[in-house]
Structure formats: C-alpha cells, structure tokens
Coordinates of C-alpha atoms in Angstrom, one line a residue:
M1 CA 107.6 77.9 123.1
G2 CA 109.6 80.2 120.8
K3 CA 109.1 83.7 121.9
V4 CA 108.0 84.6 125.4
K5 CA 104.3 85.4 125.4
I6 CA 103.2 88.5 127.2
L7 CA 99.5 89.0 127.7
V8 CA 97.6 91.5 129.9
G9 CA 94.1 92.8 130.0
I10 CA 92.3 93.3 126.6
A11 CA 90.3 96.4 125.7
G12 CA 87.7 96.6 123.0
S13 CA 87.7 98.7 119.9
R14 CA 85.2 100.6 117.8
V15 CA 84.7 100.9 114.1
R16 CA 83.4 104.1 112.5
L17 CA 81.4 103.8 109.3
E18 CA 80.5 106.4 106.7
S19 CA 77.3 106.5 104.7
D20 CA 77.7 104.8 101.3
S21 CA 76.2 107.8 99.6
C22 CA 78.8 110.1 101.1
K23 CA 81.8 107.8 101.2
G24 CA 84.9 109.7 100.2
M25 CA 83.1 113.0 100.1
I26 CA 82.2 113.8 103.7
R27 CA 85.3 115.9 104.3
V28 CA 84.7 118.0 101.2
L29 CA 80.9 118.4 100.9
T30 CA 78.7 120.4 103.3
M31 CA 75.9 118.9 105.3
A32 CA 73.5 120.6 103.0
L33 CA 74.8 118.9 99.9
C34 CA 75.1 115.5 101.7
P35 CA 72.7 115.2 104.6
A36 CA 73.6 111.6 105.3
A37 CA 77.0 112.8 106.5
I38 CA 75.5 112.9 110.0
L39 CA 76.1 109.1 110.0
F40 CA 79.9 109.9 110.2
A41 CA 79.4 110.7 113.9
Q42 CA 77.8 107.3 114.6
T43 CA 79.7 104.2 115.5
P44 CA 77.9 101.1 114.1
Q45 CA 78.8 97.6 115.1
P46 CA 81.4 96.0 112.9
A47 CA 80.4 93.3 110.4
A48 CA 79.7 89.9 112.0
P49 CA 82.8 87.7 112.0
T50 CA 82.8 84.8 109.6
R51 CA 83.5 81.3 110.8
A52 CA 86.8 81.3 109.0
E53 CA 87.9 84.5 110.8
I54 CA 87.0 83.0 114.1
L55 CA 88.8 79.7 113.4
R56 CA 92.0 81.4 112.3
G57 CA 91.9 84.3 114.8
E58 CA 90.8 82.8 118.0
Y59 CA 93.3 81.3 120.5
G60 CA 91.0 78.7 121.7
R61 CA 91.3 75.5 123.8
Y62 CA 93.1 73.4 121.2
R63 CA 95.7 76.1 120.5
A64 CA 96.2 77.2 124.1
N65 CA 96.7 73.6 125.4
N66 CA 100.1 73.3 123.6
D67 CA 103.3 75.2 123.2
L68 CA 105.2 75.1 119.9
L69 CA 108.9 74.1 120.0
Y70 CA 110.1 73.2 116.5
Y71 CA 109.2 72.7 112.8
H72 CA 111.0 70.8 110.1
L73 CA 109.4 71.7 106.8
D74 CA 110.5 69.2 104.2
L75 CA 109.1 69.7 100.7
R76 CA 109.5 68.8 97.1
V77 CA 108.5 71.4 94.5
D78 CA 107.7 70.4 90.9
P79 CA 107.8 73.5 88.7
E80 CA 106.5 71.5 85.7
K81 CA 103.4 70.2 87.5
K82 CA 103.1 73.3 89.6
S83 CA 102.8 71.1 92.6
V84 CA 104.2 70.7 96.1
S85 CA 104.4 67.6 98.4
G86 CA 106.1 66.8 101.6
K87 CA 105.6 67.1 105.4
N88 CA 106.0 69.3 108.3
T89 CA 107.3 67.8 111.5
I90 CA 105.8 69.6 114.4
R91 CA 107.2 69.3 117.9
F92 CA 105.2 70.8 120.8
K93 CA 104.9 70.6 124.6
M94 CA 101.5 70.1 126.2
L95 CA 100.4 72.7 128.7
K96 CA 97.2 70.9 129.7
D97 CA 96.1 67.3 129.4
D98 CA 94.0 66.9 126.2
T99 CA 93.4 64.6 123.2
R100 CA 93.1 67.2 120.4
I101 CA 95.2 70.1 119.0
Q102 CA 94.3 72.7 116.3
L103 CA 96.5 73.2 113.2
D104 CA 95.8 75.0 109.9
L105 CA 96.2 74.3 106.2
Q106 CA 94.4 75.9 103.3
A107 CA 91.3 73.8 102.5
S108 CA 92.4 73.3 98.8
F109 CA 95.4 71.1 99.9
P110 CA 94.7 67.4 100.5
V111 CA 96.0 66.0 103.8
E112 CA 97.7 62.7 103.0
K113 CA 98.3 61.6 106.6
I114 CA 99.3 62.7 110.1
L115 CA 101.5 60.4 112.1
L116 CA 102.5 60.2 115.7
G117 CA 105.6 57.9 115.9
G118 CA 104.4 56.1 112.8
V119 CA 100.8 55.7 114.0
P120 CA 98.2 57.4 111.8
L121 CA 96.1 59.9 113.6
K122 CA 92.5 60.9 113.0
Y123 CA 91.7 64.4 112.1
E124 CA 88.8 66.7 111.3
R125 CA 88.8 69.5 108.8
E126 CA 86.7 72.7 108.9
L127 CA 87.5 75.3 106.3
G128 CA 91.3 76.0 106.8
T129 CA 91.5 74.3 110.2
V130 CA 92.7 70.8 110.9
F131 CA 91.7 69.4 114.3
V132 CA 94.1 66.5 115.1
D133 CA 92.8 63.8 117.5
F134 CA 95.0 61.5 119.6
P135 CA 94.0 58.0 120.7
E136 CA 95.2 58.6 124.2
T137 CA 95.5 61.7 126.4
L138 CA 98.6 63.9 125.8
H139 CA 99.9 64.9 129.2
A140 CA 100.9 68.4 130.4
G141 CA 104.6 68.9 130.5
H142 CA 105.4 66.2 128.0
T143 CA 106.8 66.8 124.5
Y144 CA 105.3 65.2 121.4
S145 CA 106.2 65.2 117.7
I146 CA 103.9 64.6 114.7
D147 CA 104.5 64.4 111.0
F148 CA 101.9 66.2 108.9
Y149 CA 102.0 65.0 105.2
Y150 CA 100.3 66.9 102.5
S151 CA 100.5 67.6 98.7
G152 CA 98.7 69.4 96.0
V153 CA 98.6 72.1 93.4
P154 CA 98.6 75.5 95.3
V155 CA 95.9 78.0 94.6
A156 CA 97.3 81.5 94.3
T157 CA 96.0 83.7 97.1
G158 CA 96.5 87.1 98.6
R159 CA 98.5 90.0 97.4
F160 CA 101.8 88.1 96.9
G161 CA 100.3 84.9 95.5
G162 CA 100.5 82.5 98.4
F163 CA 102.5 79.8 96.6
A164 CA 103.1 81.3 93.2
F165 CA 104.6 79.5 90.2
R166 CA 105.9 82.1 87.7
T167 CA 108.7 82.4 85.2
D168 CA 111.4 85.1 85.1
P169 CA 111.9 87.3 82.0
A170 CA 114.1 84.6 80.4
G171 CA 111.4 81.9 80.8
R172 CA 113.0 80.1 83.7
P173 CA 111.0 78.9 86.8
W174 CA 110.6 81.6 89.4
I175 CA 108.7 80.4 92.5
T176 CA 107.9 82.3 95.6
T177 CA 105.7 81.9 98.7
A178 CA 104.0 84.3 101.1
G179 CA 101.7 83.7 104.0
G180 CA 101.3 80.9 106.6
S181 CA 98.9 78.1 106.2
T182 CA 98.0 79.3 102.7
W183 CA 100.8 77.0 101.5
W184 CA 102.1 74.9 104.4
P185 CA 100.6 73.2 107.5
N186 CA 101.3 74.8 110.9
K187 CA 99.7 76.3 114.0
D188 CA 98.7 79.5 112.1
Q189 CA 98.4 82.3 114.7
W190 CA 100.8 84.9 116.0
R191 CA 100.9 84.3 119.8
D192 CA 103.0 81.1 119.7
E193 CA 106.2 80.6 117.8
V194 CA 108.7 77.7 117.4
E195 CA 112.1 78.2 119.1
S196 CA 113.9 77.1 115.9
M197 CA 113.2 75.6 112.5
E198 CA 114.6 73.5 109.7
I199 CA 113.6 74.0 106.1
S200 CA 114.5 71.4 103.4
V201 CA 113.4 72.1 99.8
A202 CA 114.0 69.6 96.9
I203 CA 114.0 71.4 93.5
P204 CA 115.2 70.6 90.0
N205 CA 119.0 70.8 89.5
G206 CA 120.2 74.1 88.4
L207 CA 117.7 76.1 90.5
V208 CA 118.5 77.7 93.8
D209 CA 116.2 77.8 96.9
V210 CA 116.7 80.7 99.3
S211 CA 114.8 80.3 102.6
N212 CA 115.0 81.7 106.1
G213 CA 117.9 81.1 108.4
K214 CA 121.4 80.0 107.7
F215 CA 122.3 77.9 104.7
E216 CA 123.5 74.5 105.9
S217 CA 124.0 72.3 102.9
K218 CA 122.7 71.0 99.6
T219 CA 122.4 67.4 98.5
D220 CA 122.1 66.0 94.9
L221 CA 119.3 63.4 95.2
G222 CA 120.3 61.6 92.0
D223 CA 116.9 62.0 90.4
G224 CA 117.3 65.4 88.8
Y225 CA 116.6 67.2 92.1
T226 CA 118.7 68.8 94.7
R227 CA 117.7 69.3 98.3
W228 CA 118.6 72.7 99.9
N229 CA 118.8 72.8 103.7
W230 CA 118.4 75.9 105.9
H231 CA 118.4 76.2 109.7
V232 CA 116.6 79.0 111.6
H233 CA 118.3 79.5 114.9
Y234 CA 115.6 81.8 116.4
P235 CA 111.8 82.0 116.9
I236 CA 110.0 82.7 113.7
N237 CA 106.3 83.5 112.9
N238 CA 104.5 81.4 110.4
Y239 CA 103.9 84.0 107.7
D240 CA 107.6 84.9 107.6
V241 CA 108.6 81.4 106.5
S242 CA 109.4 81.4 102.7
L243 CA 110.7 79.6 99.7
N244 CA 112.3 81.6 96.9
I245 CA 113.2 79.4 94.0
G246 CA 114.9 80.6 90.8
K247 CA 118.0 80.8 88.7
Y248 CA 119.7 83.0 91.4
E249 CA 123.1 84.4 91.4
H250 CA 124.7 85.0 94.8
F251 CA 127.0 87.7 96.1
S252 CA 127.9 88.7 99.6
D253 CA 129.1 91.4 101.9
Q254 CA 130.0 91.8 105.6
L255 CA 129.0 94.3 108.2
R256 CA 131.6 93.7 110.9
D257 CA 130.6 90.1 112.1
L258 CA 127.2 90.1 110.3
P259 CA 127.1 88.1 107.0
M260 CA 125.1 89.7 104.3
D261 CA 124.0 87.7 101.3
F262 CA 122.2 88.8 98.2
Y263 CA 120.4 86.6 95.6
V264 CA 119.2 88.0 92.3
L265 CA 118.6 86.9 88.7
P266 CA 121.7 86.9 86.5
E267 CA 120.4 89.8 84.5
S268 CA 120.0 91.9 87.7
L269 CA 123.4 91.3 89.1
D270 CA 125.1 94.6 88.2
K271 CA 122.0 96.7 89.2
A272 CA 121.8 94.8 92.5
K273 CA 125.4 95.4 93.4
R274 CA 124.8 99.1 93.0
Q275 CA 121.5 99.3 94.8
F276 CA 121.9 96.9 97.6
V277 CA 124.7 98.9 99.2
Q278 CA 121.9 100.6 101.0
A279 CA 121.3 97.5 103.1
K280 CA 124.4 98.1 105.1
E281 CA 123.5 101.8 105.7
M282 CA 120.0 100.7 106.8
I283 CA 121.3 98.1 109.3
E284 CA 123.8 100.6 110.8
A285 CA 120.9 103.1 111.3
Y286 CA 118.6 100.7 113.0
Q287 CA 121.4 99.3 115.2
H288 CA 122.1 102.9 116.2
Y289 CA 118.6 103.3 117.6
F290 CA 117.7 99.8 118.8
G291 CA 120.8 97.6 119.2
A292 CA 122.2 94.7 117.3
Y293 CA 120.5 93.1 114.2
P294 CA 118.4 90.3 115.8
W295 CA 119.4 87.3 113.6
K296 CA 123.2 87.3 113.8
K297 CA 123.5 83.5 113.5
D298 CA 121.2 83.4 110.5
G299 CA 122.6 86.5 108.8
Y300 CA 120.8 89.1 106.6
K301 CA 119.6 88.2 103.1
L302 CA 118.0 90.2 100.4
V303 CA 116.3 88.2 97.6
E304 CA 114.9 89.4 94.3
V305 CA 111.2 88.4 93.7
P306 CA 108.6 89.3 91.1
Y307 CA 106.5 91.3 93.6
S308 CA 107.3 94.5 95.5
G309 CA 108.7 92.8 98.6
M310 CA 108.0 91.4 102.1
E311 CA 109.7 91.1 105.5
H312 CA 110.5 87.3 105.5
Q313 CA 112.7 86.9 108.5
S314 CA 116.5 86.9 107.6
A315 CA 115.5 86.6 103.9
V316 CA 113.8 89.9 103.1
T317 CA 112.3 89.7 99.6
Y318 CA 112.8 92.6 97.1
G319 CA 111.1 93.6 93.9
N320 CA 111.5 97.4 93.8
H321 CA 113.0 97.7 90.4
F322 CA 116.5 98.4 91.8
A323 CA 115.5 102.0 92.1
N324 CA 114.8 104.5 94.9
G325 CA 111.4 105.5 96.1
Y326 CA 108.6 102.9 96.2
L327 CA 108.1 101.3 92.7
E328 CA 109.9 104.5 91.4
R329 CA 107.4 106.8 93.0
D330 CA 107.9 109.5 95.6
W331 CA 106.1 107.6 98.4
T332 CA 105.3 110.5 100.7
G333 CA 105.3 113.2 98.1
V334 CA 107.7 115.6 99.7
G335 CA 110.9 114.9 97.8
I336 CA 112.6 112.7 100.4
S337 CA 111.7 109.1 99.6
P338 CA 113.5 109.3 96.1
R339 CA 116.8 109.5 98.2
F340 CA 116.5 105.8 99.3
D341 CA 115.1 102.4 98.3
F342 CA 111.8 102.1 100.2
I343 CA 111.6 98.3 100.1
I344 CA 115.1 97.8 101.5
I345 CA 114.5 100.4 104.3
H346 CA 110.9 99.4 105.2
E347 CA 110.8 95.6 104.8
S348 CA 114.2 95.2 106.5
G349 CA 112.9 97.4 109.4
H350 CA 110.5 94.6 110.2
E351 CA 113.4 92.5 111.4
W352 CA 113.2 94.7 114.5
F353 CA 109.4 95.3 114.6
G354 CA 107.2 92.5 113.3
N355 CA 109.8 89.7 113.3
S356 CA 111.7 90.2 116.5
I357 CA 108.9 92.0 118.4
T358 CA 105.7 90.4 117.2
A359 CA 102.1 91.2 118.0
A360 CA 100.4 88.3 119.8
D361 CA 97.1 89.1 118.0
R362 CA 96.5 90.4 114.5
S363 CA 94.4 93.3 115.9
D364 CA 97.7 94.8 117.2
M365 CA 99.4 94.7 113.9
W366 CA 100.3 98.4 114.3
I367 CA 103.2 97.1 116.4
H368 CA 104.6 95.7 113.1
E369 CA 103.5 98.3 110.5
G370 CA 103.2 101.5 112.5
W371 CA 106.6 101.1 114.2
T372 CA 108.3 100.1 110.9
T373 CA 106.8 103.0 109.1
Y374 CA 108.2 105.2 111.9
L375 CA 111.5 103.5 111.4
E376 CA 111.6 104.9 107.9
A377 CA 111.6 108.3 109.4
L378 CA 114.4 107.3 111.9
Y379 CA 116.4 106.2 108.9
V380 CA 115.9 109.6 107.3
E381 CA 116.9 111.3 110.5
Y382 CA 120.0 109.2 110.8
R383 CA 121.0 110.1 107.3
W384 CA 119.7 113.6 106.7
G385 CA 118.6 115.1 110.1
H386 CA 115.5 115.8 112.1
G387 CA 114.0 118.4 109.8
D388 CA 113.8 116.0 106.9
A389 CA 112.5 113.2 109.1
V390 CA 109.6 115.5 110.3
K391 CA 108.9 116.5 106.7
Y392 CA 108.9 112.9 105.6
L393 CA 106.5 111.8 108.3
N394 CA 104.1 114.7 107.6
G395 CA 103.9 113.6 104.0
Y396 CA 102.0 110.6 105.3
K397 CA 99.1 112.7 106.5
S398 CA 97.4 112.5 103.1
K399 CA 97.3 108.7 103.4
V400 CA 95.4 108.7 106.7
Q401 CA 91.7 108.0 106.6
N402 CA 90.6 108.2 110.3
R403 CA 87.6 106.0 109.6
Q404 CA 88.3 103.1 111.9
P405 CA 90.3 102.5 115.0
I406 CA 93.8 101.3 114.4
I407 CA 93.3 98.4 116.8
A408 CA 90.8 96.0 115.4
E409 CA 88.6 93.5 117.1
R410 CA 90.6 90.9 119.0
G411 CA 90.6 87.2 118.3
L412 CA 89.7 87.5 114.6
A413 CA 91.7 86.9 111.5
R414 CA 91.1 90.4 110.1
T415 CA 93.7 92.8 108.9
P416 CA 93.3 96.2 110.6
P417 CA 92.8 99.3 108.5
Q418 CA 95.7 101.0 106.6
D419 CA 95.9 103.7 109.3
Q420 CA 97.9 101.1 111.2
Y421 CA 100.8 102.2 109.0
F422 CA 100.6 106.0 108.6
K423 CA 98.5 107.2 111.5
S424 CA 100.5 105.0 113.9
A425 CA 103.8 106.5 112.7
L426 CA 102.4 110.0 113.1
F427 CA 101.2 109.0 116.6
L428 CA 104.7 107.9 117.5
N429 CA 106.1 111.2 116.3
T430 CA 103.5 112.9 118.5
L431 CA 104.6 110.8 121.5
R432 CA 108.2 111.9 121.0
S433 CA 106.9 115.5 121.2
V434 CA 104.9 114.7 124.3
L435 CA 108.1 113.5 126.1
N436 CA 109.9 116.6 124.8
D437 CA 113.3 115.2 125.6
D438 CA 115.1 113.5 122.8
K439 CA 117.8 112.0 125.0
R440 CA 115.1 110.3 127.0
W441 CA 113.1 109.3 123.8
W442 CA 116.1 107.5 122.3
A443 CA 116.7 105.7 125.6
V444 CA 113.1 104.6 125.8
L445 CA 113.1 103.3 122.2
H446 CA 116.3 101.4 122.7
D447 CA 115.2 99.9 126.0
L448 CA 111.7 99.0 124.6
Y449 CA 113.2 97.0 121.9
Q450 CA 115.7 95.3 124.1
H451 CA 113.0 94.5 126.6
F452 CA 110.5 93.0 124.1
K453 CA 112.8 91.4 121.5
Y454 CA 112.0 87.8 120.7
K455 CA 108.7 88.2 122.4
T456 CA 105.0 88.3 121.3
I457 CA 103.2 91.2 123.0
M458 CA 100.0 93.2 123.0
T459 CA 99.5 97.0 122.9
E460 CA 98.8 96.9 126.6
D461 CA 102.3 95.6 127.3
M462 CA 103.9 98.4 125.3
V463 CA 101.7 101.1 127.1
Q464 CA 102.7 99.7 130.5
F465 CA 106.4 99.9 129.4
F466 CA 106.1 103.5 128.3
N467 CA 104.3 104.5 131.5
R468 CA 106.9 102.8 133.6
K469 CA 109.9 104.2 131.8
T470 CA 108.6 107.7 131.5
G471 CA 106.9 108.0 134.8
M472 CA 103.9 109.5 132.9
N473 CA 100.4 108.2 132.4
L474 CA 100.3 107.9 128.7
T475 CA 97.5 105.4 128.5
P476 CA 94.8 107.9 127.5
I477 CA 97.0 109.2 124.7
F478 CA 97.7 105.7 123.4
D479 CA 94.0 104.9 123.7
E480 CA 92.9 108.1 121.9
Y481 CA 95.0 107.4 118.9
L482 CA 94.8 103.6 118.7
R483 CA 91.3 102.8 119.9
H484 CA 89.3 105.6 118.3
A485 CA 88.8 106.7 114.7
D486 CA 88.9 110.5 115.1
L487 CA 91.9 112.6 115.9
P488 CA 91.9 114.7 119.0
T489 CA 91.0 118.3 118.2
L490 CA 92.5 121.3 120.0
E491 CA 89.6 123.8 120.3
L492 CA 90.6 127.5 120.7
K493 CA 88.5 130.5 121.6
F494 CA 89.9 134.0 121.4
D495 CA 89.0 137.2 123.4
D496 CA 91.0 140.0 121.9
A497 CA 89.5 142.5 124.3
Q498 CA 90.8 140.5 127.3
G499 CA 93.9 139.3 125.5
T500 CA 93.1 135.6 126.3
V501 CA 92.9 132.3 124.7
T502 CA 90.6 129.6 126.0
Y503 CA 91.4 126.0 125.0
R504 CA 90.6 122.4 125.5
W505 CA 90.8 119.0 123.9
K506 CA 87.8 117.5 122.1
A507 CA 88.6 113.8 122.4
D508 CA 86.9 110.4 122.8
E509 CA 89.0 109.6 125.9
A510 CA 87.6 111.6 128.9
A511 CA 91.0 111.5 130.6
F512 CA 92.9 112.7 127.5
A513 CA 95.4 115.4 128.6
M514 CA 98.2 115.9 126.1
P515 CA 100.7 118.8 126.3
I516 CA 101.3 120.6 123.0
R517 CA 103.4 123.4 121.7
A518 CA 101.3 126.5 120.8
G519 CA 101.6 130.2 120.3
S520 CA 104.4 131.7 118.2
K521 CA 106.5 129.5 116.0
E522 CA 109.5 131.5 117.0
H523 CA 108.8 131.1 120.7
W524 CA 106.6 128.0 121.3
Q525 CA 105.2 127.5 124.8
I526 CA 103.9 124.2 126.0
I527 CA 100.3 124.3 127.1
Q528 CA 98.6 121.6 129.1
P529 CA 95.1 121.2 127.7
T530 CA 92.6 118.7 129.1
T531 CA 89.0 118.0 128.1
E532 CA 88.0 120.9 130.3
W533 CA 88.2 124.5 129.3
K534 CA 91.3 126.5 130.5
T535 CA 92.2 130.1 129.8
M536 CA 95.6 131.8 129.4
K537 CA 96.8 135.3 128.6
S538 CA 98.2 135.7 125.1
P539 CA 99.2 138.8 123.1
L540 CA 98.5 136.8 119.9
K541 CA 95.4 137.4 117.7
K542 CA 93.4 134.5 116.3
E543 CA 95.2 134.6 113.0
E544 CA 98.6 134.8 114.7
F545 CA 98.2 132.0 117.1
A546 CA 99.8 128.7 115.8
V547 CA 100.0 125.1 116.9
A548 CA 102.9 122.8 116.1
T549 CA 100.9 120.4 114.0
D550 CA 104.1 119.1 112.3
L551 CA 105.2 117.7 115.7
Y552 CA 101.8 116.6 117.0
Y553 CA 99.2 114.9 114.8
V554 CA 96.0 116.7 115.8
N555 CA 93.2 118.8 114.5
V556 CA 93.0 122.4 115.4
S557 CA 89.7 124.3 115.6
K558 CA 89.7 128.1 116.1
L559 CA 86.2 128.8 117.2

C-alpha cells in the first residue's frame, strides 16, 4: 500500500504549439516579418502517444488489481564486468481477483526467472513491461510475494545515466543509479508505493555503498565482496531508490535528534565539511514552514556523485562542485543564488515535495518541481527576508516559456514542460498575494503538508484543500495557470477626461476572477477584475498607473 492514494476527478489539458519557422522568434518579430506567427494562437492536438508511453504511464487493470507492500532489492554489482545481477522480492496484496500483474524492467535486461514460493511463473514482455501470469487466481485481500531475478550489463540512459559505471578522478570505481525500471524490476508508476523496503548490495571489498534508508549492517561474504544492508522505514517511490558506490569517506552531524550523514570522496572531505554545513540551515528552514523532516528514522544523507544531483529519498545526491549557485552559476541572475548551494537547497527540498508528498501521475509533476522551486524562495526568505525572496523568484521569469500547459496529458509516461518548475513557483507566489494575509498563508502551507505527507495526490486534491482552508473558490486561478499555456493579461483602458480606468482579465478560464494590487506603488489598492469590463475612478494617468507584477505573475496591456 505505502502511501495513501488520493484520486478525484481528472481534467484534460491542452498543448500550445508554435510554427517551426517562427519558433523562438514569435515574441520578438512582428506579424509582418513572420506571418506564420498566427499559429501561436492555435491549440493543435499533442503528438500521438507511443506504446511505451502508454504502457509505463497508464494505471491499467494489471496495476490497479494489486497494492504494493514491500520490496527487498538484493543485488551484486561487478565494477570490472560492469554488470549487475540479483533479485527483487515484491510483496503485494490483491485488490481484485486476477491471474496477472504488470511489472516493469528496461527491455535490455534479461529476466532470469520469476518465482512464487519457488514455483517458476510464466511472463510476457512488451518493451519495458513485464506481465507476470499466475497458474491460479490470486484472491482479493490476500498477500503474495514473488522473487524477480534478473541480470545484465546496464545500458546508460537518461540525464543521470540510469545505472552508470564510472571512475573517480583517482581511477577508482564510482557507480551511481537514477531512475526506476531503467535499472531494477518494480511496479514502475507513481500512484502506488511500498510501505517499506530493504536494499542489499554486494560490492568489492574496500568500496562503500550508500543507499536509501538507515544503514543496518555490512557482511564480508568471503569472496572479495561485502554486502551492505539498508532499511527504508517509510513509503518510497521507485525513481528515488538508488545505489551510490565508491571509495567514500563518511562524516556525520546531528540536528537535535535527526542524524545527518555525509559521504564524499577522500579528496573532497575538507571541502565537503565546509560546504555541507548548509544542510542543517536548510532543514531548519523547511521545518519552520512545514514541520518535521519526514524521514527521521532513516536520517538525512548527502552523497557526492559525478552529476549535478538528485532527490533520492534520505540519500540526496550532490555534484555541485562544493560551491554556491548552480554549477557555480548565478541561477536566477539577480545576485542571490550565489549566497547558497542550489543543489543542497533544491534537491533536499524534494524530501517534503516529491518524496513525502508525491504526484500520483507524472502529468502532475509540478507538485514535485514547482513546489520545490518555490521552497528555494522560502529558504531565501527565511535567511534574508521577503524582499530578497521576491527578487529571487522574479529572476525565474526569463526561464518561463508559456508554450504548453504545466499539467500534461494524464496516463502517459511523459515529462511535463520545464514551466512546471519556474512558472509553477511564480504561480504559488501569486497565490500568496491573492490570499493577501501572510499569517494565513503560512498556516495553509503548514497544514497542506501535514495533511498530504506520505500520500500520493493529484492537482485536484490540492485545489480542493486550498478552497476548503481559505473559503475561496481558487479553482479557476489554479486552472488558468496550470491547464493553459498563456498567462492571464490584465487589460487596462484609460479615459483621462473622465478620470477613469476600465479593466478586465483576458484569460482562458471564463470564471477567472483574481484580485490584484494596482494603482500607485506607494499606495496600492486591490482591484477585483473579472473577464467582464469594470470601470473605476483614478487620478493616475496611463503612464503613472502601475500593477504589482513582482507579486502577481501576469501580463499587463495598457490599451
């Protein structure tokens, strides 16, 4: 079972497409120079899904008929042969009578055998899917356990390599993993998580494995290999499971009763001891807003890797050069990100959003990335104040594309557009301004996390929570920002003779009605535009009339 699954009605999404001949230029060229820009206003159908996207993304009959309880991933890793072998014990409870379940493993890996109580099971492979068939009906309410044996030479995949055999600068083995069924067999989707997990990794003597959970023990196997054993006490999603194998040095710290462990190459030890002090400040900041770090029994770990970093649960990986900023760059370009280590602050933020609160479908990945990008700004606010947080967030505007909706098509293994990071964070800052009551905002954030922690949810669940806690109908605002590509535009008309301003929202959602600060920066007033024209008195001329676009992510058009 793992996390509680919360599912409500599902709404569709649209994808906005630009003409190839105008791509990247529509916002800077006139219609005369690029006539095909008229296509920007159209909303073509998204590309047809591939069979692989459907198999991985759909929560169909043979996934929905069972509920995950437990994994024991037991592997042997050979750095010389660049191979892996072993098994995953999968324990699950049937929710409906059936004779088949769906699991996943990258097609390049051979399946050696799948056993139920020592009895070989038949299976059928299609791309990265493994359909496991049982000789007799599995009955609803009963618990079953199978052993899935596999082996092979991993094929490097994805941004972080999947299962990557590398060497460190001294020529020693340095092996890392990222992703779910790209390197180990599991039920590779987001809706269902195990309640707990064991990870056992046999590696050559002298190397160290750092995986998720709490370190339990290590055993010399007498054949030149040592088995490292880790226990995950909490629900965990598949892509968070990781092995990090190398010649690691270990040092530790403590934040009250939370153990903090750090694993780095010997050459990095002094730099890490200086840089990793930021981890304690980060946890204190996020605990201030949301409550206790979610994996107290497993502790917090930060592990050096040869890529930028990733949010592996309770074993966050780190490759940010032991320097502030993101890969030594000013990430938002406004002079604030060089004050802190982006990877420590962002990837660890996923412990709250992404790992503890998890989207039930990949299309809602903004719940992971948008919220965690917003957490960066909360960290800035905790350390340096609200003004710097707003400045930091507004630096993300240059990264927003507004070409596709943030929420992608449901039931497909497709990653949503990058606006899920930056536009989502700016939307959350906008939502704070809509509430216009920071004491209330902080209470809603805290209660939202406490309500949904250790659960898999959909956007609709979060919207319902906000509506209930605030007593406001925020659904059209959520839908406008998350389900449409374009920003809402505040249209303004000025009549100097009458001393009036006429205003409305131009938005895709007919019911969009978002309050906004407008008028004079020294004396903002909150106006209540809808998609219908309204008129108000104002002594301000067109060039004097301002809108608080640093607090609300909107377009403004003075007609």
